[in-house]
């Protein structure tokens, strides 16, 4: 009994001490406030050593010799923008099929050989480009190059493998299109940006045949349309010799014009142009999207960094304005954010969040309020400096790995931008001022669309009350056709 009493006394004392420390810490935090952000850090990227083979293939090498790891990425300057709407998803299927078998290796052998090297292989396609990359220790470079060249240049596009890949892709897509957030993004691609969904639709994927994949590969996978990037522990001389050995005999194919993205012309300062509701009865939540296609401002624009900092302030992380207002202050969502998707001559801007159906209209109004503040309000340095630090910090971390460095270089090449931009990014971000953000918002963040996917009956009246001047178009989810111009069957 005595020992029990002693134990209880000890626990009481420990609890009191813990409570006292917690109180003292809370009081101190209230007095002192959060620590000020540190001084901006610089990132120095080794120069990109560029050369070109006689067949037109560009070779870009960044030597980073501290760790014996190297990433080799073949970036092809064509992606979903080069496929027709009817065959949406073709670029990604083509890229994904590269590791499913060649004339000398089947899919299992490719996977086993990469695993034997202790490496990794990845492939896929986005709107602007397609790529395949291998990461290995630098002493395995030659073996990795042999595999990379084989899968990139000699895929056999086996019919059984294609059927399996299409089946798996369709299964995943069919499930995702029942989720409000995913469906909202797909609808915005067509409705607001004038683009087909890069991942394809159930209808478009079912129409893609082996001949389409072969044709896409033969047209766009060409040396004069590609960049081979080496990042890590490799000398430029070695990289060039390996490239000549494995890609020197590659010959150019037919090239065609690309669709850079239509965008929507600026139509004035009215924030909301249209409201579209996709009625998904009995959905657990509603997704709320604001979407605006902006033409005339591509990835090479000087306004790129202003837009990037704007995005960081608005929806680029946990402490951004959208997340603060919608999640932290009101508890209406698990998260809210925004993004810019860049094209050569256009950019797609959007915000995204999910909430319960009953608060969908309220969340849409909160998003509009925050967008308006960007155009008419101001951003204090105490907010602006940390938000810029988020951008530069993420940038630096992404370049710490050979994969991240290769991806960053590939992104620049896909837009025809100089690789030297990597070393000016942080300086350019830190030069952005409050006035730059306000100017960009006033000129470009307007006349967009609100797209809500959810149980319309639960927010119908509230939506009409909060947006009385805007016509609301409603499409039942069962009647939605992502391939049709008006989105209806």
Short mmCIF file of C-alpha atoms in Angstrom, two decimals:
data_model
loop_
_atom_site.label_atom_id
_atom_site.label_comp_id
_atom_site.label_asym_id
_atom_site.label_seq_id
_atom_site.Cartn_x
_atom_site.Cartn_y
_atom_site.Cartn_z
CA UNK A 1 0.00 0.00 0.00
CA UNK A 2 2.85 2.33 0.91
CA UNK A 3 4.50 1.74 -2.47
CA UNK A 4 1.20 2.43 -4.25
CA UNK A 5 0.82 5.73 -2.39
CA UNK A 6 4.40 6.66 -3.23
CA UNK A 7 3.78 5.85 -6.88
CA UNK A 8 0.61 7.97 -6.91
CA UNK A 9 2.48 10.86 -5.32
CA UNK A 10 5.24 10.58 -7.90
CA UNK A 11 2.69 10.60 -10.72
CA UNK A 12 0.95 13.67 -9.26
CA UNK A 13 4.27 15.49 -9.03
CA UNK A 14 5.21 14.45 -12.56
CA UNK A 15 1.85 15.63 -13.89
CA UNK A 16 2.23 18.95 -12.10
CA UNK A 17 5.70 19.46 -13.52
CA UNK A 18 4.51 18.55 -17.05
CA UNK A 19 1.53 20.88 -16.76
CA UNK A 20 3.77 23.65 -15.48
CA UNK A 21 6.21 23.19 -18.34
CA UNK A 22 3.39 23.15 -20.88
CA UNK A 23 1.90 26.31 -19.41
CA UNK A 24 5.27 28.00 -19.34
CA UNK A 25 5.93 26.99 -22.95
CA UNK A 26 2.51 28.23 -24.06
CA UNK A 27 2.95 31.50 -22.20
CA UNK A 28 6.42 31.96 -23.67
CA UNK A 29 5.09 31.26 -27.18
CA UNK A 30 2.30 33.79 -26.66
CA UNK A 31 4.79 36.42 -25.54
CA UNK A 32 7.53 35.69 -28.05
CA UNK A 33 5.46 34.55 -31.04
CA UNK A 34 6.78 32.16 -33.68
CA UNK A 35 10.45 32.44 -34.58
CA UNK A 36 11.33 34.69 -37.49
CA UNK A 37 12.30 32.93 -40.72
CA UNK A 38 15.99 32.57 -41.34
CA UNK A 39 17.89 34.36 -44.06
CA UNK A 40 17.26 33.04 -47.58
CA UNK A 41 19.68 30.28 -48.52
CA UNK A 42 21.37 30.13 -51.87
CA UNK A 43 21.62 27.01 -54.01
CA UNK A 44 24.54 26.60 -56.38
CA UNK A 45 23.98 24.19 -59.26
CA UNK A 46 27.00 22.96 -61.20
CA UNK A 47 26.96 24.18 -64.82
CA UNK A 48 25.10 22.07 -67.34
CA UNK A 49 27.53 20.78 -69.97
CA UNK A 50 25.61 20.46 -73.21
CA UNK A 51 26.57 18.71 -76.42
CA UNK A 52 24.75 17.29 -79.41
CA UNK A 53 25.09 14.10 -81.42
CA UNK A 54 25.05 14.15 -85.21
CA UNK A 55 21.51 12.73 -85.15
CA UNK A 56 20.28 15.79 -83.22
CA UNK A 57 20.06 14.27 -79.73
CA UNK A 58 20.93 16.85 -77.06
CA UNK A 59 23.06 15.59 -74.17
CA UNK A 60 22.98 17.56 -70.91
CA UNK A 61 25.34 16.63 -68.06
CA UNK A 62 25.45 17.99 -64.52
CA UNK A 63 28.39 16.60 -62.60
CA UNK A 64 27.78 16.13 -58.87
CA UNK A 65 30.52 13.81 -57.70
CA UNK A 66 30.07 13.71 -53.90
CA UNK A 67 27.84 10.60 -53.91
CA UNK A 68 28.31 7.65 -56.33
CA UNK A 69 24.80 7.86 -57.75
CA UNK A 70 23.73 8.87 -61.24
CA UNK A 71 20.33 9.41 -62.86
CA UNK A 72 19.93 9.17 -66.62
CA UNK A 73 16.70 10.57 -68.02
CA UNK A 74 15.52 10.54 -71.62
CA UNK A 75 13.07 13.42 -71.99
CA UNK A 76 10.95 13.54 -75.14
CA UNK A 77 9.43 16.95 -75.86
CA UNK A 78 5.98 15.58 -76.54
CA UNK A 79 3.23 14.53 -74.19
CA UNK A 80 -0.55 14.65 -73.97
CA UNK A 81 -0.64 17.93 -75.92
CA UNK A 82 0.33 15.94 -79.02
CA UNK A 83 -2.55 13.45 -78.86
CA UNK A 84 -6.01 14.07 -80.26
CA UNK A 85 -8.97 14.36 -77.88
CA UNK A 86 -10.45 11.13 -79.19
CA UNK A 87 -7.31 9.25 -78.10
CA UNK A 88 -6.72 11.03 -74.78
CA UNK A 89 -4.30 9.07 -72.63
CA UNK A 90 -2.24 7.82 -75.59
CA UNK A 91 0.98 9.59 -74.56
CA UNK A 92 0.92 8.12 -71.08
CA UNK A 93 0.06 4.64 -72.35
CA UNK A 94 2.95 4.82 -74.80
CA UNK A 95 5.44 5.90 -72.13
CA UNK A 96 4.14 3.31 -69.67
CA UNK A 97 4.50 0.53 -72.25
CA UNK A 98 8.25 1.13 -72.69
CA UNK A 99 9.14 -1.08 -69.73
CA UNK A 100 6.62 -3.79 -70.67
CA UNK A 101 8.95 -5.53 -73.11
CA UNK A 102 11.41 -5.04 -75.96
CA UNK A 103 12.59 -7.16 -78.85
CA UNK A 104 15.13 -8.88 -76.56
CA UNK A 105 13.71 -8.48 -73.01
CA UNK A 106 10.27 -9.08 -71.56
CA UNK A 107 8.78 -7.01 -68.75
CA UNK A 108 9.97 -9.43 -66.05
CA UNK A 109 13.53 -9.45 -67.38
CA UNK A 110 13.66 -5.66 -67.45
CA UNK A 111 12.51 -5.46 -63.84
CA UNK A 112 14.93 -8.18 -62.74
CA UNK A 113 17.93 -6.61 -64.48
CA UNK A 114 17.25 -3.21 -62.92
CA UNK A 115 16.82 -4.84 -59.51
CA UNK A 116 20.09 -6.76 -59.98
CA UNK A 117 21.84 -3.43 -60.56
CA UNK A 118 20.32 -2.10 -57.32
CA UNK A 119 18.67 0.64 -59.34
CA UNK A 120 15.23 1.97 -60.18
CA UNK A 121 13.43 2.79 -63.40
CA UNK A 122 10.49 5.14 -63.97
CA UNK A 123 8.48 6.26 -66.96
CA UNK A 124 5.39 8.26 -67.82
CA UNK A 125 4.01 11.27 -69.66
CA UNK A 126 2.44 14.59 -68.71
CA UNK A 127 0.94 17.35 -70.81
CA UNK A 128 4.26 18.78 -72.05
CA UNK A 129 6.63 15.81 -72.32
CA UNK A 130 7.29 12.10 -71.89
CA UNK A 131 10.24 10.58 -70.10
CA UNK A 132 11.95 7.45 -68.90
CA UNK A 133 14.75 7.47 -66.35
CA UNK A 134 17.10 5.09 -64.57
CA UNK A 135 18.97 5.69 -61.31
CA UNK A 136 21.92 3.48 -60.36
CA UNK A 137 25.28 3.65 -58.65
CA UNK A 138 27.79 5.20 -61.00
CA UNK A 139 29.79 1.99 -61.44
CA UNK A 140 26.70 0.44 -63.07
CA UNK A 141 26.29 3.22 -65.64
CA UNK A 142 27.08 1.15 -68.73
CA UNK A 143 24.67 -1.66 -67.82
CA UNK A 144 21.94 0.88 -67.04
CA UNK A 145 22.47 2.67 -70.35
CA UNK A 146 22.07 -0.62 -72.22
CA UNK A 147 18.69 -1.19 -70.59
CA UNK A 148 17.56 2.43 -71.00
CA UNK A 149 18.41 2.47 -74.70
CA UNK A 150 16.70 -0.87 -75.28
CA UNK A 151 13.39 0.10 -73.66
CA UNK A 152 13.35 3.56 -75.26
CA UNK A 153 14.33 2.55 -78.78
CA UNK A 154 13.17 -1.07 -79.15
CA UNK A 155 9.81 -1.54 -77.38
CA UNK A 156 7.72 -4.30 -78.92
CA UNK A 157 4.40 -3.05 -77.50
CA UNK A 158 3.16 -6.57 -76.85
CA UNK A 159 -0.60 -6.80 -77.33
CA UNK A 160 -1.16 -8.80 -74.13
CA UNK A 161 0.83 -6.30 -72.08
CA UNK A 162 -1.10 -3.42 -73.65
CA UNK A 163 -4.43 -5.07 -72.92
CA UNK A 164 -3.40 -5.62 -69.31
CA UNK A 165 -2.19 -2.04 -68.91
CA UNK A 166 -5.37 -0.63 -70.43
CA UNK A 167 -7.48 -2.84 -68.16
CA UNK A 168 -5.59 -1.70 -65.06
CA UNK A 169 -5.76 1.94 -66.13
CA UNK A 170 -9.49 1.72 -66.82
CA UNK A 171 -10.16 0.07 -63.46
CA UNK A 172 -8.33 2.83 -61.63
CA UNK A 173 -9.97 5.56 -63.70
CA UNK A 174 -13.47 4.12 -63.25
CA UNK A 175 -12.98 4.20 -59.48
CA UNK A 176 -11.43 7.68 -59.44
CA UNK A 177 -14.20 9.20 -61.54
CA UNK A 178 -16.60 8.39 -58.71
CA UNK A 179 -14.56 10.56 -56.34
CA UNK A 180 -15.68 14.23 -56.28
CA UNK A 181 -12.16 15.73 -56.19
CA UNK A 182 -10.82 13.68 -59.09
CA UNK A 183 -13.96 14.20 -61.15
CA UNK A 184 -13.84 17.95 -60.49
CA UNK A 185 -10.30 18.15 -61.89
CA UNK A 186 -11.30 16.18 -64.99
CA UNK A 187 -14.32 18.36 -65.63
CA UNK A 188 -12.29 21.56 -65.22
CA UNK A 189 -9.75 20.33 -67.79
CA UNK A 190 -12.44 20.22 -70.46
CA UNK A 191 -14.84 22.92 -69.25
CA UNK A 192 -12.44 25.64 -68.15
CA UNK A 193 -9.10 24.96 -69.85
CA UNK A 194 -10.31 23.64 -73.19
CA UNK A 195 -8.07 20.57 -72.88
CA UNK A 196 -8.75 16.88 -72.76
CA UNK A 197 -7.76 15.07 -69.54
CA UNK A 198 -4.14 13.93 -69.96
CA UNK A 199 -4.94 10.63 -68.23
CA UNK A 200 -7.63 9.80 -70.76
CA UNK A 201 -11.27 8.87 -70.30
CA UNK A 202 -12.95 5.45 -70.25
CA UNK A 203 -14.14 6.07 -73.81
CA UNK A 204 -10.82 7.35 -75.19
CA UNK A 205 -8.75 4.62 -73.55
CA UNK A 206 -11.01 1.93 -74.97
CA UNK A 207 -10.43 3.34 -78.46
CA UNK A 208 -6.63 3.25 -78.28
CA UNK A 209 -5.14 0.36 -80.23
CA UNK A 210 -1.64 -1.06 -80.52
CA UNK A 211 -1.21 0.71 -83.87
CA UNK A 212 -1.86 4.07 -82.16
CA UNK A 213 0.87 3.42 -79.59
CA UNK A 214 3.34 2.35 -82.27
CA UNK A 215 2.50 5.45 -84.34
CA UNK A 216 2.91 7.83 -81.39
CA UNK A 217 6.28 6.32 -80.55
CA UNK A 218 7.56 6.44 -84.13
CA UNK A 219 6.46 10.06 -84.63
CA UNK A 220 7.63 11.66 -81.42
CA UNK A 221 10.35 9.50 -79.89
CA UNK A 222 13.10 10.95 -82.04
CA UNK A 223 16.64 12.19 -81.24
CA UNK A 224 16.05 15.69 -82.60
CA UNK A 225 13.02 15.92 -80.30
CA UNK A 226 14.71 14.60 -77.15
CA UNK A 227 17.25 15.40 -74.45
CA UNK A 228 19.33 12.79 -72.61
CA UNK A 229 20.13 14.13 -69.15
CA UNK A 230 22.86 12.84 -66.83
CA UNK A 231 22.83 14.07 -63.23
CA UNK A 232 25.24 12.89 -60.55
CA UNK A 233 28.55 11.09 -60.37
CA UNK A 234 29.53 11.04 -64.03
CA UNK A 235 32.04 12.99 -66.11
CA UNK A 236 30.77 14.74 -69.22
CA UNK A 237 33.27 12.82 -71.34
CA UNK A 238 31.96 9.50 -70.03
CA UNK A 239 28.33 10.54 -70.52
CA UNK A 240 28.97 11.61 -74.10
CA UNK A 241 30.79 8.38 -74.89
CA UNK A 242 27.96 6.28 -73.43
CA UNK A 243 25.38 8.29 -75.35
CA UNK A 244 27.20 7.80 -78.62
CA UNK A 245 27.55 4.07 -77.91
CA UNK A 246 23.89 3.42 -77.18
CA UNK A 247 21.99 6.25 -78.93
CA UNK A 248 24.29 7.20 -81.80
CA UNK A 249 22.45 5.03 -84.32
CA UNK A 250 19.02 6.42 -83.38
CA UNK A 251 17.34 8.10 -86.33
CA UNK A 252 14.77 10.89 -86.40
CA UNK A 253 11.11 10.28 -87.05
CA UNK A 254 8.29 12.48 -88.27
CA UNK A 255 7.46 15.55 -86.18
CA UNK A 256 4.15 17.37 -85.98
CA UNK A 257 2.91 20.57 -84.38
CA UNK A 258 1.89 20.54 -80.74
CA UNK A 259 -1.15 21.86 -78.91
CA UNK A 260 0.19 24.21 -76.24
CA UNK A 261 -3.15 24.70 -74.52
CA UNK A 262 -5.88 27.11 -75.54
CA UNK A 263 -6.31 29.16 -72.38
CA UNK A 264 -9.09 31.70 -71.92
CA UNK A 265 -8.65 35.34 -72.84
CA UNK A 266 -8.89 37.87 -70.00
CA UNK A 267 -12.47 39.08 -69.82
CA UNK A 268 -12.43 41.72 -67.09
CA UNK A 269 -12.33 41.90 -63.31
CA UNK A 270 -15.47 39.92 -62.54
CA UNK A 271 -14.14 36.96 -60.58
CA UNK A 272 -16.74 34.36 -61.53
CA UNK A 273 -17.70 33.77 -65.14
CA UNK A 274 -19.64 30.52 -64.84
CA UNK A 275 -20.76 28.01 -62.23
CA UNK A 276 -21.01 24.35 -63.14
CA UNK A 277 -22.41 21.74 -60.79
CA UNK A 278 -21.98 18.03 -61.44
CA UNK A 279 -24.76 16.48 -59.40
CA UNK A 280 -23.47 13.35 -57.67
CA UNK A 281 -26.29 12.21 -55.34
CA UNK A 282 -25.29 10.55 -52.07
CA UNK A 283 -21.65 11.60 -52.45
CA UNK A 284 -19.92 11.70 -49.09
CA UNK A 285 -18.37 15.09 -49.83
CA UNK A 286 -18.38 17.85 -52.40
CA UNK A 287 -15.33 19.09 -54.27
CA UNK A 288 -15.04 22.81 -54.92
CA UNK A 289 -12.77 24.02 -57.71
CA UNK A 290 -12.04 27.45 -59.13
CA UNK A 291 -10.50 27.18 -62.60
CA UNK A 292 -9.11 29.81 -64.94
CA UNK A 293 -7.20 29.27 -68.17
CA UNK A 294 -4.81 32.14 -68.90
CA UNK A 295 -3.46 32.66 -72.41
CA UNK A 296 -0.37 34.59 -73.42
CA UNK A 297 1.65 33.78 -70.30
CA UNK A 298 3.74 30.67 -70.76
CA UNK A 299 6.46 29.02 -68.69
CA UNK A 300 9.09 31.33 -70.19
CA UNK A 301 7.26 34.49 -69.11
CA UNK A 302 8.92 36.90 -66.68
CA UNK A 303 5.70 36.66 -64.67
CA UNK A 304 6.41 33.01 -63.84
CA UNK A 305 8.00 33.83 -60.47
CA UNK A 306 5.26 36.35 -59.55
CA UNK A 307 2.68 33.64 -60.21
CA UNK A 308 4.70 31.13 -58.19
CA UNK A 309 4.90 33.40 -55.15
CA UNK A 310 1.20 34.25 -55.50
CA UNK A 311 0.43 30.56 -55.42
CA UNK A 312 2.57 30.03 -52.33
CA UNK A 313 0.68 32.79 -50.53
CA UNK A 314 -2.74 31.61 -51.65
CA UNK A 315 -2.62 27.82 -51.57
CA UNK A 316 0.91 26.50 -51.59
CA UNK A 317 1.08 24.73 -48.26
CA UNK A 318 -0.36 24.28 -44.79
CA UNK A 319 0.15 27.93 -43.78
CA UNK A 320 -1.26 29.36 -47.02
CA UNK A 321 -4.33 31.58 -46.95
CA UNK A 322 -6.81 29.07 -48.34
CA UNK A 323 -5.81 26.39 -45.86
CA UNK A 324 -5.82 28.90 -43.00
CA UNK A 325 -9.32 30.16 -43.77
CA UNK A 326 -11.00 26.92 -44.79
CA UNK A 327 -9.33 24.29 -42.64
CA UNK A 328 -7.61 25.89 -39.67
CA UNK A 329 -10.07 28.67 -38.80
CA UNK A 330 -13.35 27.00 -39.79
CA UNK A 331 -12.69 23.27 -39.94
CA UNK A 332 -14.56 22.93 -43.23
CA UNK A 333 -12.00 20.73 -44.96
CA UNK A 334 -8.93 18.61 -44.39
CA UNK A 335 -7.03 20.86 -46.76
CA UNK A 336 -7.27 23.50 -49.47
CA UNK A 337 -4.71 24.53 -52.05
CA UNK A 338 -4.01 26.03 -55.44
CA UNK A 339 -1.67 25.47 -58.38
CA UNK A 340 -0.49 26.68 -61.78
CA UNK A 341 -0.05 24.13 -64.57
CA UNK A 342 2.28 25.66 -67.13
CA UNK A 343 2.19 25.33 -70.90
CA UNK A 344 4.43 26.88 -73.56
CA UNK A 345 2.08 29.80 -74.22
CA UNK A 346 -0.54 29.46 -71.52
CA UNK A 347 -1.10 28.48 -67.91
CA UNK A 348 -3.97 26.78 -66.10
CA UNK A 349 -4.75 28.16 -62.65
CA UNK A 350 -6.94 26.38 -60.16
CA UNK A 351 -7.88 26.07 -56.50
CA UNK A 352 -9.12 22.84 -54.95
CA UNK A 353 -10.70 21.58 -51.77
CA UNK A 354 -13.29 19.12 -50.50
CA UNK A 355 -15.89 19.72 -47.84
CA UNK A 356 -19.21 18.34 -46.65
CA UNK A 357 -22.01 18.97 -49.14
CA UNK A 358 -23.81 21.38 -46.85
CA UNK A 359 -20.83 23.78 -46.79
CA UNK A 360 -19.91 23.63 -50.50
CA UNK A 361 -21.37 27.05 -51.31
CA UNK A 362 -19.77 28.60 -48.25
CA UNK A 363 -16.36 27.24 -49.22
CA UNK A 364 -16.79 28.53 -52.79
CA UNK A 365 -17.51 32.00 -51.39
CA UNK A 366 -14.46 31.82 -49.09
CA UNK A 367 -12.26 31.00 -52.08
CA UNK A 368 -13.64 34.00 -53.98
CA UNK A 369 -12.92 36.23 -50.98
CA UNK A 370 -9.29 35.14 -50.84
CA UNK A 371 -8.85 35.60 -54.58
CA UNK A 372 -10.25 39.12 -54.35
CA UNK A 373 -7.88 39.96 -51.50
CA UNK A 374 -4.92 39.14 -53.71
CA UNK A 375 -6.07 41.72 -56.26
CA UNK A 376 -7.25 44.47 -53.93
CA UNK A 377 -5.41 43.92 -50.65
CA UNK A 378 -1.79 43.88 -49.61
CA UNK A 379 0.65 41.27 -48.34
CA UNK A 380 2.80 42.20 -45.38
CA UNK A 381 6.47 41.28 -45.43
CA UNK A 382 5.87 39.13 -42.34
CA UNK A 383 3.67 36.91 -44.53
CA UNK A 384 5.47 37.31 -47.84
CA UNK A 385 8.97 36.39 -46.66
CA UNK A 386 7.97 33.01 -45.15
CA UNK A 387 5.89 32.12 -48.20
CA UNK A 388 8.85 32.82 -50.48
CA UNK A 389 11.01 30.72 -48.17
CA UNK A 390 8.63 27.79 -48.70
CA UNK A 391 9.26 28.03 -52.44
CA UNK A 392 13.02 28.37 -52.24
CA UNK A 393 13.29 25.70 -49.53
CA UNK A 394 11.32 23.18 -51.59
CA UNK A 395 13.37 24.09 -54.65
CA UNK A 396 16.63 23.42 -52.83
CA UNK A 397 15.42 20.12 -51.37
CA UNK A 398 14.20 18.88 -54.75
CA UNK A 399 17.65 19.43 -56.23
CA UNK A 400 19.42 17.45 -53.51
CA UNK A 401 18.73 14.15 -55.29
CA UNK A 402 19.94 13.19 -58.74
CA UNK A 403 16.34 12.38 -59.76
CA UNK A 404 15.13 15.81 -58.66
CA UNK A 405 17.98 17.54 -60.46
CA UNK A 406 17.36 15.60 -63.67
CA UNK A 407 13.63 16.40 -63.51
CA UNK A 408 14.31 20.12 -63.04
CA UNK A 409 16.66 20.21 -66.00
CA UNK A 410 14.24 18.21 -68.12
CA UNK A 411 11.44 20.65 -67.30
CA UNK A 412 13.52 23.57 -68.54
CA UNK A 413 14.50 21.80 -71.75
CA UNK A 414 10.90 20.83 -72.47
CA UNK A 415 10.01 24.54 -72.56
CA UNK A 416 13.15 25.57 -74.43
CA UNK A 417 14.55 27.46 -71.44
CA UNK A 418 18.25 27.74 -70.57
CA UNK A 419 19.48 25.40 -67.85
CA UNK A 420 21.21 28.40 -66.24
CA UNK A 421 17.78 29.43 -64.94
CA UNK A 422 18.27 26.97 -62.08
CA UNK A 423 20.89 29.28 -60.57
CA UNK A 424 18.71 32.39 -60.86
CA UNK A 425 15.47 30.92 -59.49
CA UNK A 426 16.01 31.81 -55.83
CA UNK A 427 17.14 35.35 -56.65
CA UNK A 428 14.10 35.84 -58.90
CA UNK A 429 11.70 34.56 -56.24
CA UNK A 430 13.16 36.79 -53.54
CA UNK A 431 12.84 39.79 -55.87
CA UNK A 432 9.02 39.42 -56.09
CA UNK A 433 7.16 42.15 -54.23
CA UNK A 434 3.60 42.64 -52.99
CA UNK A 435 2.86 44.94 -55.93
CA UNK A 436 3.92 42.26 -58.43
CA UNK A 437 1.46 39.78 -56.95
CA UNK A 438 -1.40 42.27 -56.90
CA UNK A 439 -0.73 43.27 -60.49
CA UNK A 440 -0.70 39.65 -61.66
CA UNK A 441 -3.91 38.86 -59.78
CA UNK A 442 -5.78 41.87 -61.14
CA UNK A 443 -4.77 41.09 -64.72
CA UNK A 444 -5.23 37.32 -64.70
CA UNK A 445 -7.18 35.87 -61.77
CA UNK A 446 -10.68 36.71 -62.94
CA UNK A 447 -13.51 35.46 -65.16
CA UNK A 448 -12.94 31.92 -63.96
CA UNK A 449 -15.31 29.05 -63.33
CA UNK A 450 -16.55 27.51 -60.12
CA UNK A 451 -16.93 23.75 -60.56
CA UNK A 452 -18.66 21.85 -57.76
CA UNK A 453 -19.11 18.09 -57.75
CA UNK A 454 -21.43 16.83 -55.03
CA UNK A 455 -24.97 16.19 -53.88
CA UNK A 456 -26.63 19.29 -55.37
CA UNK A 457 -29.81 19.03 -53.33
CA UNK A 458 -27.79 19.70 -50.16
CA UNK A 459 -26.29 23.01 -51.30
CA UNK A 460 -28.62 24.17 -54.08
CA UNK A 461 -30.37 26.96 -52.16
CA UNK A 462 -27.23 28.19 -50.43
CA UNK A 463 -25.33 28.37 -53.72
CA UNK A 464 -28.08 30.43 -55.36
CA UNK A 465 -28.17 32.76 -52.34
CA UNK A 466 -24.41 33.37 -52.27
CA UNK A 467 -24.05 33.78 -56.06
CA UNK A 468 -27.33 35.40 -57.15
CA UNK A 469 -25.90 37.07 -60.28
CA UNK A 470 -24.31 33.97 -61.80
CA UNK A 471 -26.21 31.38 -63.80
CA UNK A 472 -25.74 27.87 -62.47
CA UNK A 473 -25.48 25.00 -64.94
CA UNK A 474 -26.22 21.55 -63.55
CA UNK A 475 -25.26 18.23 -65.14
CA UNK A 476 -26.20 14.93 -63.55
CA UNK A 477 -23.14 12.75 -63.06
CA UNK A 478 -24.94 9.89 -64.80
CA UNK A 479 -25.30 12.08 -67.91
CA UNK A 480 -21.74 13.43 -67.93
CA UNK A 481 -19.63 12.83 -71.05
CA UNK A 482 -16.05 14.07 -70.71
CA UNK A 483 -15.48 13.76 -74.46
CA UNK A 484 -18.43 15.95 -75.50
CA UNK A 485 -18.15 19.67 -76.06
CA UNK A 486 -21.02 20.43 -73.71
CA UNK A 487 -20.04 17.57 -71.34
CA UNK A 488 -23.42 15.85 -71.73
CA UNK A 489 -24.34 12.55 -73.35
#
